[in-house]
XYZ file of C-alpha atoms in Angstrom:
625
model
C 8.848 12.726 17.666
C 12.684 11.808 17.464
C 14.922 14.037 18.942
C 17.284 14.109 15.340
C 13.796 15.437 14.062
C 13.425 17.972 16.392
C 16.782 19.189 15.915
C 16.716 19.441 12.467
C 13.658 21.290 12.595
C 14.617 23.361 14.816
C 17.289 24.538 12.241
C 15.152 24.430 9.291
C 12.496 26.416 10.831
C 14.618 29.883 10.895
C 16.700 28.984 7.925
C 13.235 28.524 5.947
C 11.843 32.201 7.390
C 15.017 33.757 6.505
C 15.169 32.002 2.926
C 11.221 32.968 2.090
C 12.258 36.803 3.507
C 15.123 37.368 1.117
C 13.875 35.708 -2.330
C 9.814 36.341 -1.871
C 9.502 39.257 0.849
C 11.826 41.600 0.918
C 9.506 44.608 0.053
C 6.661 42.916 2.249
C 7.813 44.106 5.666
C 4.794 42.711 7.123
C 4.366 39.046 6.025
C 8.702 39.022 6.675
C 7.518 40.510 10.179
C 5.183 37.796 10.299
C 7.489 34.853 9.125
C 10.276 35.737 11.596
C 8.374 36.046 15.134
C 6.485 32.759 13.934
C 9.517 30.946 13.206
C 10.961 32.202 16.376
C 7.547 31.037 18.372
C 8.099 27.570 16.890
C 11.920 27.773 17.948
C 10.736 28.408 21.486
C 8.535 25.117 21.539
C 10.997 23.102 19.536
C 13.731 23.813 21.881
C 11.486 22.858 25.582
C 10.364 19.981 23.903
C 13.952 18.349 22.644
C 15.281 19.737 25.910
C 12.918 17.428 27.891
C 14.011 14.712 26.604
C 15.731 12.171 29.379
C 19.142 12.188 29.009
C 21.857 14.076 26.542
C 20.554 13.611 22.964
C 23.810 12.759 20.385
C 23.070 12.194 16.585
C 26.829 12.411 13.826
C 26.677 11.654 10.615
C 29.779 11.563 8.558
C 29.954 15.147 6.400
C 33.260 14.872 4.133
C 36.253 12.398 4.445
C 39.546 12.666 2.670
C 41.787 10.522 3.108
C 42.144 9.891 7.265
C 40.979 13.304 7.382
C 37.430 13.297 8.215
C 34.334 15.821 9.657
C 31.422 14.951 11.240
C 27.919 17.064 11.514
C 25.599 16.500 13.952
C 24.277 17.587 17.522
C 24.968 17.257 20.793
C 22.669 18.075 23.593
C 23.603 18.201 27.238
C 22.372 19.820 30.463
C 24.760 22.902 29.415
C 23.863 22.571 25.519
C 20.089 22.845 26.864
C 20.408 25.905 29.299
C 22.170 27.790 26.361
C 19.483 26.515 23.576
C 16.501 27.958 25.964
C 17.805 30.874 26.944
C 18.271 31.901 23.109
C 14.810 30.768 22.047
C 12.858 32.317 25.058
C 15.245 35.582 25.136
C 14.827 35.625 21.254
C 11.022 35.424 21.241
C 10.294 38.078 23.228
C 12.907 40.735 21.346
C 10.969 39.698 18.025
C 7.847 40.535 19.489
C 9.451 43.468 20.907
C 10.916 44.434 17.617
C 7.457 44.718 16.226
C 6.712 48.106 17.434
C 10.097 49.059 17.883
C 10.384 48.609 13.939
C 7.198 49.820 12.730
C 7.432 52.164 9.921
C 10.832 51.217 9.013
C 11.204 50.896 5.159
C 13.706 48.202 5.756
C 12.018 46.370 8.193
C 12.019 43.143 5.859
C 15.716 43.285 5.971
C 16.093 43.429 9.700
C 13.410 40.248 10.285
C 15.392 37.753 7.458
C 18.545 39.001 9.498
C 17.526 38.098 12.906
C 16.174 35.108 11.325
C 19.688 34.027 9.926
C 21.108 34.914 13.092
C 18.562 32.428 15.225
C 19.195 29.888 12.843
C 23.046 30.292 13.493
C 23.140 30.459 16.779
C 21.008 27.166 17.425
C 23.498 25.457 15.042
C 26.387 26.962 17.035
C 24.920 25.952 20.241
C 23.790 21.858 19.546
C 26.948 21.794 17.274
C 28.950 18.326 18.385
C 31.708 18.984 16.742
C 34.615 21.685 16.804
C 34.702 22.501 13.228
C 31.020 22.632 12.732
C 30.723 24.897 15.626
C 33.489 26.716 13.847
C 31.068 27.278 10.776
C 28.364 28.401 12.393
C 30.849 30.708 14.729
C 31.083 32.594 11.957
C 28.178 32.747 10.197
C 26.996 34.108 13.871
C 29.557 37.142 12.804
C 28.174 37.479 9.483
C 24.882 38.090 11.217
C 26.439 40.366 13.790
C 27.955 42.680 10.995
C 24.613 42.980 8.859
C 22.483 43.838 12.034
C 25.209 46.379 13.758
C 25.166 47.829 10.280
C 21.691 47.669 9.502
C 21.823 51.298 9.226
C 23.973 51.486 6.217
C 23.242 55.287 5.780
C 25.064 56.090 8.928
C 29.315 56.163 8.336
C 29.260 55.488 12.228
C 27.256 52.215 11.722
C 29.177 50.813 8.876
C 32.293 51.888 10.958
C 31.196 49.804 13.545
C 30.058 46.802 11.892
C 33.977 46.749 9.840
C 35.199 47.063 13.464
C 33.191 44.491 15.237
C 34.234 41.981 12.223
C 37.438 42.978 11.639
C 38.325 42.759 15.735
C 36.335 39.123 15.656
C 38.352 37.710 13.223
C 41.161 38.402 15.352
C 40.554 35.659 17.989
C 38.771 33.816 15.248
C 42.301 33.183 14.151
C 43.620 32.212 17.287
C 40.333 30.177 17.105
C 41.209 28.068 13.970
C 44.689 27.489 14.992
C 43.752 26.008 17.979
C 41.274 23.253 15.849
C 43.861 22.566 13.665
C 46.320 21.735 16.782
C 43.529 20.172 18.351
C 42.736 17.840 15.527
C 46.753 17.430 14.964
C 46.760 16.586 18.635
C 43.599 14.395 19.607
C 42.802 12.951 16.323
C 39.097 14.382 16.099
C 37.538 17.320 16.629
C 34.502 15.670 17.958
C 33.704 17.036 21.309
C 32.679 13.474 23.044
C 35.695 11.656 21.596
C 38.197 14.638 22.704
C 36.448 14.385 25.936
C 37.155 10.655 26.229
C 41.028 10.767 24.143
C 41.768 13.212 27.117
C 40.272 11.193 30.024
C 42.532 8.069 28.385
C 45.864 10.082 28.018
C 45.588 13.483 30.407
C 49.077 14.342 29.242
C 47.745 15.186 25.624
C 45.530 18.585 27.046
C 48.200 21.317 26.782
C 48.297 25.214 27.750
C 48.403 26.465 24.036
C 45.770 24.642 22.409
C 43.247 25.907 25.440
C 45.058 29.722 25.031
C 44.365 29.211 21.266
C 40.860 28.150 21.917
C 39.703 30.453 24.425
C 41.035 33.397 21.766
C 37.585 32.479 20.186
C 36.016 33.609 23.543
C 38.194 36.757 23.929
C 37.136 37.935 20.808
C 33.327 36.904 20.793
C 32.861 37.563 24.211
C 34.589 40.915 24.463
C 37.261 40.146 26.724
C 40.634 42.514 27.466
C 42.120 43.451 25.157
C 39.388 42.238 22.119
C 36.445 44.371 23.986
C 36.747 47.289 22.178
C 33.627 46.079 19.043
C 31.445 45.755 21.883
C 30.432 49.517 22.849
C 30.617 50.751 19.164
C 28.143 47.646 18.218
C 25.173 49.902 19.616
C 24.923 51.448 16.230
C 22.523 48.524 15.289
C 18.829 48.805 16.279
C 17.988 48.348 19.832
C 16.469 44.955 20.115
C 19.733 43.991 18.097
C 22.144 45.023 21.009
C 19.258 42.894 23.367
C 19.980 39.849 21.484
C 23.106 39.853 20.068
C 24.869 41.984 22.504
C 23.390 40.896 25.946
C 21.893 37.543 25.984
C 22.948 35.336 22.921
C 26.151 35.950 20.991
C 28.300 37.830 23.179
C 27.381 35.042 25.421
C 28.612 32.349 22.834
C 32.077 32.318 24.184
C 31.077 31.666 27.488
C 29.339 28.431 26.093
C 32.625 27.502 24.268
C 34.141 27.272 27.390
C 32.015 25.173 29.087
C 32.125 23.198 26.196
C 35.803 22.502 25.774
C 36.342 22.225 29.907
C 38.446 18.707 28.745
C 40.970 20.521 27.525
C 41.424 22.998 29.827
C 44.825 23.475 31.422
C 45.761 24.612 35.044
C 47.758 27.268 33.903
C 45.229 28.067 30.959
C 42.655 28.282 33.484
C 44.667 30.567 35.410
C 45.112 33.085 32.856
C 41.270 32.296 31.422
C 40.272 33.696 35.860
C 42.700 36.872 35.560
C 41.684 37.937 32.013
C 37.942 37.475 33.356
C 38.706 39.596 36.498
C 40.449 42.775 34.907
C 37.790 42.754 32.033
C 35.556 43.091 34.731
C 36.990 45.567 36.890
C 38.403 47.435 33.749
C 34.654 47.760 32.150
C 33.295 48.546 35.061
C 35.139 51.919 34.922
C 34.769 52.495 31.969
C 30.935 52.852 31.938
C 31.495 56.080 34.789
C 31.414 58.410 32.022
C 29.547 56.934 29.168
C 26.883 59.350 28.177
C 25.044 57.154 25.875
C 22.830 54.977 27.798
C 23.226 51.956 25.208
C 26.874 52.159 26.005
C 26.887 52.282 29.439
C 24.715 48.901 29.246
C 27.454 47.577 26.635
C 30.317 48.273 29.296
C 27.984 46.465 31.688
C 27.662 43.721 29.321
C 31.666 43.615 29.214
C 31.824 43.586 33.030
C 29.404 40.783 33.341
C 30.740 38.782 30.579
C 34.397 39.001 32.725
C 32.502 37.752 35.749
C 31.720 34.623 33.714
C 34.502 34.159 32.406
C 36.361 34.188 35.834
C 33.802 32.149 37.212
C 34.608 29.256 34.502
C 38.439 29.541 35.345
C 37.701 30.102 39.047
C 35.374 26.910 39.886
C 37.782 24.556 37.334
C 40.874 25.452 39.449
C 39.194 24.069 42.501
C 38.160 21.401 40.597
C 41.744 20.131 39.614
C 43.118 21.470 43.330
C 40.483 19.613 44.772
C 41.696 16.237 42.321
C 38.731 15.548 40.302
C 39.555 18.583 37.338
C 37.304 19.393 34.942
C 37.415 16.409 32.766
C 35.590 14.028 34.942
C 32.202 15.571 34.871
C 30.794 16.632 32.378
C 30.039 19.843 35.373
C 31.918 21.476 37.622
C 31.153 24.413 40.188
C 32.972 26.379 37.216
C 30.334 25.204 34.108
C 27.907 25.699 36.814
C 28.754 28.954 37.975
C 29.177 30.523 34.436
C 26.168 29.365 32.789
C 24.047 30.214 35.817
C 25.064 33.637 35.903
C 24.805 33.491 31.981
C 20.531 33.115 32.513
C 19.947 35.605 34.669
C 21.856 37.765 33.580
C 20.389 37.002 29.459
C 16.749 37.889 31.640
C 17.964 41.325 33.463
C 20.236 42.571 30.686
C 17.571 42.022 27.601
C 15.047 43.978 30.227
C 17.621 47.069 30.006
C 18.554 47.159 26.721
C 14.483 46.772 25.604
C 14.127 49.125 28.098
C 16.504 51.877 26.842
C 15.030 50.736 23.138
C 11.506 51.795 24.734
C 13.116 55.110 26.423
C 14.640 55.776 23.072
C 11.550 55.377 21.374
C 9.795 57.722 22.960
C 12.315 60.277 23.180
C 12.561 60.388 19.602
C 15.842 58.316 18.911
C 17.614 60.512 21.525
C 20.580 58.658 23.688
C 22.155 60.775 25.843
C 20.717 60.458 29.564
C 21.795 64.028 30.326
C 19.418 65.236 27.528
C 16.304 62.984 29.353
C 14.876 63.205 32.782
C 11.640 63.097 34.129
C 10.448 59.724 32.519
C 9.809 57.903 35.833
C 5.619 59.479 35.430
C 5.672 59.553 31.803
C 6.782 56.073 31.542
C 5.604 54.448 34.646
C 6.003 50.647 33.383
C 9.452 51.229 31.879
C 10.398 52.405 34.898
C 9.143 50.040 36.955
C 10.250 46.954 34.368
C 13.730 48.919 33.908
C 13.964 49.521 37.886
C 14.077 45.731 38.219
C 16.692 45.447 35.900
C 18.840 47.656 37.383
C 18.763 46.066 40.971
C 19.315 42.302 39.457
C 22.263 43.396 37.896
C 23.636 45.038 40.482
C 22.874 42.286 42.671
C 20.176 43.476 45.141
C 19.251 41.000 47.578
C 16.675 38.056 46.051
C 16.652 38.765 42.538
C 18.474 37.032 39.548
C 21.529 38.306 39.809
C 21.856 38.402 43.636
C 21.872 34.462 43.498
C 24.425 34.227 40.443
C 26.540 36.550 41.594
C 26.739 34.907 45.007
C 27.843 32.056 43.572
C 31.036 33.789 41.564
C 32.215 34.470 45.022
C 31.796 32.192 46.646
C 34.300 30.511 44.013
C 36.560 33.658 44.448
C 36.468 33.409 48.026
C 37.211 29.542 47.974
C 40.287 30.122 45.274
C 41.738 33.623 45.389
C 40.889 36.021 47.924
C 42.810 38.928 46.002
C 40.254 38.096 42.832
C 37.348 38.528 45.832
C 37.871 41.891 46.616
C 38.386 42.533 42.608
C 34.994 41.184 41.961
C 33.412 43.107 44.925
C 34.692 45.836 44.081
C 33.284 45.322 40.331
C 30.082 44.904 41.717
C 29.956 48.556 43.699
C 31.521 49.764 40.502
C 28.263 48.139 39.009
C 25.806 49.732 41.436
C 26.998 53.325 40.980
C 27.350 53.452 37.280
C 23.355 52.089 37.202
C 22.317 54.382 39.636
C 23.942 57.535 38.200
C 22.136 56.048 34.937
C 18.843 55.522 36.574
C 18.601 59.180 38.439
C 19.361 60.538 35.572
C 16.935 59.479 32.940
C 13.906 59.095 35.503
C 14.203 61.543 37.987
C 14.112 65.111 38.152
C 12.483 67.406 34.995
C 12.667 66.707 31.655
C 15.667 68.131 29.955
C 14.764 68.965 26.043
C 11.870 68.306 24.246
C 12.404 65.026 22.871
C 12.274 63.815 26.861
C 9.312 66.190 28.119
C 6.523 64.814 24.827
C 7.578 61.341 25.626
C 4.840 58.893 26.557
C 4.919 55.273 27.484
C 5.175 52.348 24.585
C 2.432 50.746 23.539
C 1.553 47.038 24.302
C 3.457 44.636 21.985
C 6.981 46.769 23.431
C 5.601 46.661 27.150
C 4.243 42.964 27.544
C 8.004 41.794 26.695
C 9.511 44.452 29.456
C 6.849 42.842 31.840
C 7.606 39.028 31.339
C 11.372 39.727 31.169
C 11.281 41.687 34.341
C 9.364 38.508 36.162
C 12.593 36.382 35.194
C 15.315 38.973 36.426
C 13.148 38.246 39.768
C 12.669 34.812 39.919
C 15.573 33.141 37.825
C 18.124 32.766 40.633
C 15.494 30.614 42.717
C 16.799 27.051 41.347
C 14.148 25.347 42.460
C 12.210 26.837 39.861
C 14.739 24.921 37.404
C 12.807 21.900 35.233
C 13.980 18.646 35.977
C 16.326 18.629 32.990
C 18.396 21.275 34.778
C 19.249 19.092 37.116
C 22.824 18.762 36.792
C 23.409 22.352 36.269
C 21.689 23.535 39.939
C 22.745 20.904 41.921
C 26.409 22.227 40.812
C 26.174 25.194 41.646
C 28.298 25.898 44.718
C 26.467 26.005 47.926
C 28.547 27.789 50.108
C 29.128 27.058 53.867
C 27.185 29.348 56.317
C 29.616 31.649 57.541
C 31.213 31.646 54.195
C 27.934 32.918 52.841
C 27.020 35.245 55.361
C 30.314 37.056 54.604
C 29.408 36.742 50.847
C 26.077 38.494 51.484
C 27.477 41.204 53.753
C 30.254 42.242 51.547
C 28.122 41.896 48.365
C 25.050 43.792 50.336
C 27.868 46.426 51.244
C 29.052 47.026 47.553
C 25.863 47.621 46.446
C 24.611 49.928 49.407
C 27.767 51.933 48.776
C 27.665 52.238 45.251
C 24.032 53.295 45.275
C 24.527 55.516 48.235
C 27.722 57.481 46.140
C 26.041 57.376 43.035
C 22.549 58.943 44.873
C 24.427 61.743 47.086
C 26.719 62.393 43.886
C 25.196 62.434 40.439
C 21.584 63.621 42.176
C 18.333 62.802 40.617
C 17.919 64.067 37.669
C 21.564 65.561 37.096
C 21.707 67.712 34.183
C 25.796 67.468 33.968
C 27.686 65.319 34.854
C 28.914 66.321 38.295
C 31.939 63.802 37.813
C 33.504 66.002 35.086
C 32.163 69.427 36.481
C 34.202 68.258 40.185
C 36.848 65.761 39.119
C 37.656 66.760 35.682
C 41.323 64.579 35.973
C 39.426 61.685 37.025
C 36.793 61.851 34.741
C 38.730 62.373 31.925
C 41.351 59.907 32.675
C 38.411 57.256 32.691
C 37.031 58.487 29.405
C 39.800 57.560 28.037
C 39.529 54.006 28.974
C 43.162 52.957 28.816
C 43.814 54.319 25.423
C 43.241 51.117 23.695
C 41.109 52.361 20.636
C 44.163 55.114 20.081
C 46.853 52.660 20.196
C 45.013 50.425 17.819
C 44.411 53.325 15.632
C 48.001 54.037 15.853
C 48.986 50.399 15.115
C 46.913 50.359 12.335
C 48.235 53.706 10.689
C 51.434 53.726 11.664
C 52.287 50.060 11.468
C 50.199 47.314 9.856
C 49.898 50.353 7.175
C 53.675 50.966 6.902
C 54.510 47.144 6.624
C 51.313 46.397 4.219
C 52.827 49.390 1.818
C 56.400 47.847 2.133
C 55.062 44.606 1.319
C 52.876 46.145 -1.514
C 56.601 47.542 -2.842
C 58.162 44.129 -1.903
C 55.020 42.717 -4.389
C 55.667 45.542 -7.430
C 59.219 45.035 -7.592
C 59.951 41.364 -6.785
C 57.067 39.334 -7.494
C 55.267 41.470 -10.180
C 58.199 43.283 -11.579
C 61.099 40.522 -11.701
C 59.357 37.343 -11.355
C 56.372 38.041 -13.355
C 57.402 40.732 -15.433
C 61.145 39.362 -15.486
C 59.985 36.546 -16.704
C 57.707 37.235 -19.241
C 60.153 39.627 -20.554
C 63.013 37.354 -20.567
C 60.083 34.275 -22.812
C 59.403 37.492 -25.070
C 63.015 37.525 -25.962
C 63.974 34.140 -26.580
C 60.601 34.241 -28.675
C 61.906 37.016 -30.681
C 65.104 35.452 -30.773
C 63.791 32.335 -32.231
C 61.769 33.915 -34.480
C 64.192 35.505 -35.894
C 66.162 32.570 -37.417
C 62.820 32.369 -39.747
C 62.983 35.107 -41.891
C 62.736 33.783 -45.197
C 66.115 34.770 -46.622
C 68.233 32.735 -47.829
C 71.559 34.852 -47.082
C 70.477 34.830 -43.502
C 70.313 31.248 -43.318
C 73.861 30.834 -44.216
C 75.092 33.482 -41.783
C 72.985 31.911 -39.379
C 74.702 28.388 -40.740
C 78.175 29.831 -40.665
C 77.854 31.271 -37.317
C 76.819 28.068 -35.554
C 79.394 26.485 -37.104
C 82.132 28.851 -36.030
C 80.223 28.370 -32.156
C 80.371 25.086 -32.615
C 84.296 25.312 -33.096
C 84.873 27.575 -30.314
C 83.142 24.996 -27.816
C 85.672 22.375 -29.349
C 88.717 23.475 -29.481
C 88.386 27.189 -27.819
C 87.403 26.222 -24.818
C-alpha cells in the first residue's frame, strides 16, 4: 500500500467514526462506543505500518493559490513525526478501551466517543502536517476538541468554567502563534516546513529571535508553560480518560512536537529563553502540586512540571548544538529533539497509567477526589495499586524504569550547558518524589476514610487490562534497544553521557528521589488523614496554595482592566462610531432628503419663492461676495 494511502486513511478513519456518531448515533451509545475504539484500533495499525516505511515519507499537493500567495496540504513523516504519531495511536487505544467501563451508563456516552474521535482525527493531522499553516488548522481544531471534552459535563458551572478558560487562555499564545506564520511566511517565503528548513540552511541570517518567540507562544500556551499554565489544573473537570489523553500524553504534548519541528528556526537567544521558561515551569509546578488535594490535580501540576522538563531539554541540547558549531539546522536531530521527545514517550506511558489509575480509584470511590477522604485502597484495589505504584516510581525517576532513563538524559544536557539549571532540575525531581509519595500514602495506606473509600472494590477487566499493559511500558520504555529500527535516529541521539558524568547524574538523581520519598514517608505518614503540611506549617502551606497568585491577578486584569477599557471602548463605539458616524450621518442624509423634498410641494406660490430666492443667492455669490 502507498504511504499517501495510508496517510489519508489514517485521517479518514476517525473523521468517518466521528461523522457516523454525530448524524446516525448519537442516541446509540453503544454502536458510537463501538465505532470509536474500532477506528482507534485501525489508527494503531495504520500508524506502525506507515511508520515502517524506509525513510521519511513527504506527499504536498497544492490547496489554494492567490496570487504569489500560495498553501500547500500534505504530510510529512520523519523519525520525530513517527515517535509522536505512535505514541498517540497506542496511548489513544488503550484510553478508548479504558473509557469503556469508565463510561458505562453514561446517557451521553455517544457524545464523548464522536468527541474523542474528532480529537484523534485532529491530532494525527496536526502531527504528519508538512506545512505551518495546515498544522495551524488542525492546532486548533485540537482546541475545539479540548473545550467539548473538558466540558463534557455541561451541567456542572465548574466544567463549562473550565473549558471557557482552557480556550480562552489557548487562544492567547495561539495569537502569538499566527503572528509568528505570518512573519514567517513574510520572512522565508513558504510556510512549508522542508523548504524553511532548506531557505534557512541557504541564508542563516534570515532565522531571527522574534519569529521563534512568536512561534514557541503556540507551545506556551498548548503546552502549559509559565505564565499560560494556569487551563491546565482546572481542565480535570472533563472525564478521566480525557485528562489521560488530552492532558498527559497527546495534546499537552503537541507543543513539545512543534518545537522539534521548527528547530530551523530556532535562535540562540530564543533558545535561551525557550531552557529558562522550561526550568521555572518546572520547578514552579512542582510546588505547586504540595498542597493539591484533588488527586487529578496534583497529576495535572505533574504534567506541568514534566512538560517544563521537555521543554528545557529542547532549548538545553540545541544550545550545545550551536556552541558546539553544528546548531540545530543541520540535522534534522539534535541531543535537544532527542532528549525532548524521548522523555515525551515515557513519560505519555507512566503519566496515562496515573491518570487511568486515579480514573479507576475514582470509580470505585464513587466519583470522590480528594485523597484525604480515601485510604486503605492498597487491599481493596490490589492491581491499581500495583499498576499505579509503577507509575509513581517512573515518574519520579526510580532507578531502571521509563523515566529514570529520560530523565537522565535532561541532565545530562543540564549538566553539559548550565550547571545552575542542574541543580533546578534536581531539585524538581525531589520536588517530584515527595508530592507522589505524600499522594501515594495517602490514598493506599492506612484505613479507609469515608464510605465512598471503605465499599470500594477493584475495576473490572476492560479498565484493568489497559493499567496492566501501560504499566509494562513505564518499565521498559527507557531501554532503547527495545526501539524498532525506524527509531533509529531518535536513540542513537540521545546523549550518552561520559562515565563519571553519569555516575554523578545517577547519584544526584538517586539522591533526589531517596530524599523526597524519605520526607514525604516520615512527614505526610501512611494514610494521613490531614494534611500535616497545613496542620505544622500553615505559612508555608498556604503561601504554596496560593501558587504565585497568578489566577488572582488574571482575575483582576480581567475585571479591573480588559473590562474597564472594553466598556470605554464600548462608549468610544456608542458615541463616535454609532452615534456621530452612523447616526450623524444618517441624520445629516435624512435632512438633505427632507430638504429636497421639500422644493416639491405642488404649489405654485412656493415655486416662485423658491425661484426668487435662488435668484437673490445667486446675486449674493456675484456681487456680495
Amino acid at each position: 500500500m502507498q504511504p499517501e494511502v495510508i496517510a489519508f486513511s489514517l485521517l479518514l478513519t476517525p473523521l468517518t467514526a466521528a461523522v457516523l456518531i454525530a448524524f446516525f448515533f448519537r442516541r446509540s451509545g453503544k454502536v458510537a462506543t463501538v465505532l470509536s475504539v474500532g477506528a482507534a484500533a485501525l489508527i494503531g495499525i495504520l500508524s506502525y505500518i506507515l511508520v515502517s516505511q524506509s525513510g521519511p515519507v513527504q506527499k504536498t499537493y497544492e490547496w489554494l493559490t492567490l496570487g504569489s500567495f500560495s498553501v500547500s496540504i500534505g504530510f510529512l513523516i520523519t523519525p520525530t513525526a513517527g515517535v509522536m504519531l505512535l505514541v498517540v495511536a497506542f496511548v489513544g487505544f488503550f484510553i478508548h478501551v479504558f473509557s469503556i467501563g469508565y463510561m458505562k451508563g453514561d446517557p451521553h456516552v455517544a457524545r464523548f466517543f464522536g468527541a474523542m474521535s474528532l480529537f484523534m482525527f485532529s491530532m494525527i493531522g496536526l502531527t504528519m502536517a508538512d506545512d505551518l499553516i495546515t498544522l495551524f488548522i488542525f492546532w486548533e481544531m485540537v482546541g475545539l476538541c479540548s473545550y467539548l471534552l473538558i466540558s463534557f459535563y455541561h451541567n456542572r458551572p465548574s466544567a463549562i468554567a473550565a473549558g471557557n478558560k482552557a480556550f480562552i487562555v489557548n487562544r492567547i499564545g495561539d495569537f502569538g502563534f499566527i503572528i509568528g506564520i505570518v512573519w514567517a511566511y513574510w520572512t522565508f517565503g513558504t510556510t512549508n516546513l522542508s523548504e524553511m528548513q532548506a531557505v534557512i540552511a541557504a541564508e542563516p541570517s534570515l532565522a531571527i529571535t522574534p519569529i521563534a518567540l512568536l512561534l514557541f507562544c503556540g507551545t506556551v500556551g498548548k503546552s502549559g508553560q509559565v505564565p499560560l499554565h494556569v487551563w491546565l489544573p482546572d481542565a480535570m473537570e472533563g472525564p478521566t480518560p480525557v485528562s489521560a489523553l488530552i492532558h498527559a500524553a497527546t495534546m499537552v504534548a503537541a507543543g513539545i512536537y512543534l518545537l522539534c519541528r521548527i528547530s530551523a528556526v530556532m535562535t540562540f537567544d530564543a533558545l535561551t529563553v525557550i531552557m529558562w521558561v522550561g526550568t521555572i515551569t518546572a520547578l514552579y509546578a512542582g510546588f505547586c502540586a504540595i498542597t493539591q488535594r484533588d488527586i487529578k490535580k496534583i497529576l495535572a501540576y505533574s504534567t506541568v512540571s514534566q512538560l517544563g522538563y521537555m521543554v528545557a531539554a529542547y532549548g538545553l541540547g540545541s544550545l550545545i548544538a550551536i556552541e558546539n558549531g553544528s546548531g540545530p539546522l543541520v540535522g534534522a536531530m539534535t541531543g535537544g529533539v532527542a532528549a525532548a521527545m524521548f522523555h515525551l514517550t515515557t513519560h505519555a506511558f507512566f503519566k496515562a497509567l496515573l491518570f487511568l489509575g486515579s480514573g479507576s480509584i475514582i470509580h470505585a470511590c464513587h466519583h470522590e477526589q480528594n485523597i484525604f477522604n480515601m485510604g486503605g485502597l492498597a487491599g481493596k484495589m490490589p492491581l491499581t495499586f500495583l499498576t499505579f505504584t509503577i507509575g509513581c516510581l517512573a515518574l519520579i525517576g526510580f532507578p531502571f524504569l521509563a523515566g529514570f532513563f529520560s530523565k537522565d538524559a535532561i541532565l545530562y544536557l543540564a549538566l553539559e550547558h548550565n550547571k545552575i539549571v542542574f541543580g533546578l532540575l534536581v531539585f524538581g525531581a525531589l520536588l517530584t518524589a515527595l508530592y507522589m509519595t505524600r499522594l501515594w500514602c495517602v490514598v493506599f495506606w492506612g484505613k479507609p476514610k469515608t464510605g465512598k473509600a471503605e465499599g470500594a472494590d477493584e475495576s473490572g477487566p476492560v479498565m484493568v487490562v489497559p493499567l496492566i499493559v501501560l504499566s509494562v511500558f513505564s518499565i521498559i520504555a527507557g531501554y532503547t534497544s527495545l526501539y524498532p529500527a525506524v527509531f533509529y535516529d531518535l536513540v542513537h541521539a540521545i546523549p550518552h553521557p561520559e562515565r563519571a558524568d553519569h555516575w554523578l547524574i545517577v547519584i544526584l538523581s538517586v539522591l533526589a528521589v531517596i530524599v523526597g520519598f524519605s520526607f514525604s514517608l516520615a512527614f505526610y505518614k501512611p494514610g494521613a488523614h490531614q494534611d500535616n503540611l497545613q496542620r505544622k506549617l500553615p505559612a508555608v502551606y498556604g503561601f504554596l496554595a496560593k501558587k504565585l497568585w497568578f489566577d488572582e491577578f488574571y482575575n483582576w486584569y480581567v475585571a479591573k482592566v480588559q473590562q474597564r477599557l472594553a466598556q470605554l471602548l464600548s462608549f468610544f463605539e456608542q458615541l463616535i462610531i454609532s452615534g456621530f458616524m452612523v447616526r450623524g450621518v444618517a441624520g445629516l442624509a435624512s435632512l438633505l432628503g427632507w430638504s429636497g423634498r421639500s422644493l416639491h410641494i405642488g404649489s405654485i406660490h412656493g415655486y416662485v419663492y423658491w425661484f426668487f430666492a435662488g435668484i437673490l443667492a445667486l446675486w449674493l455669490i456675484t456681487f456680495g461676495f
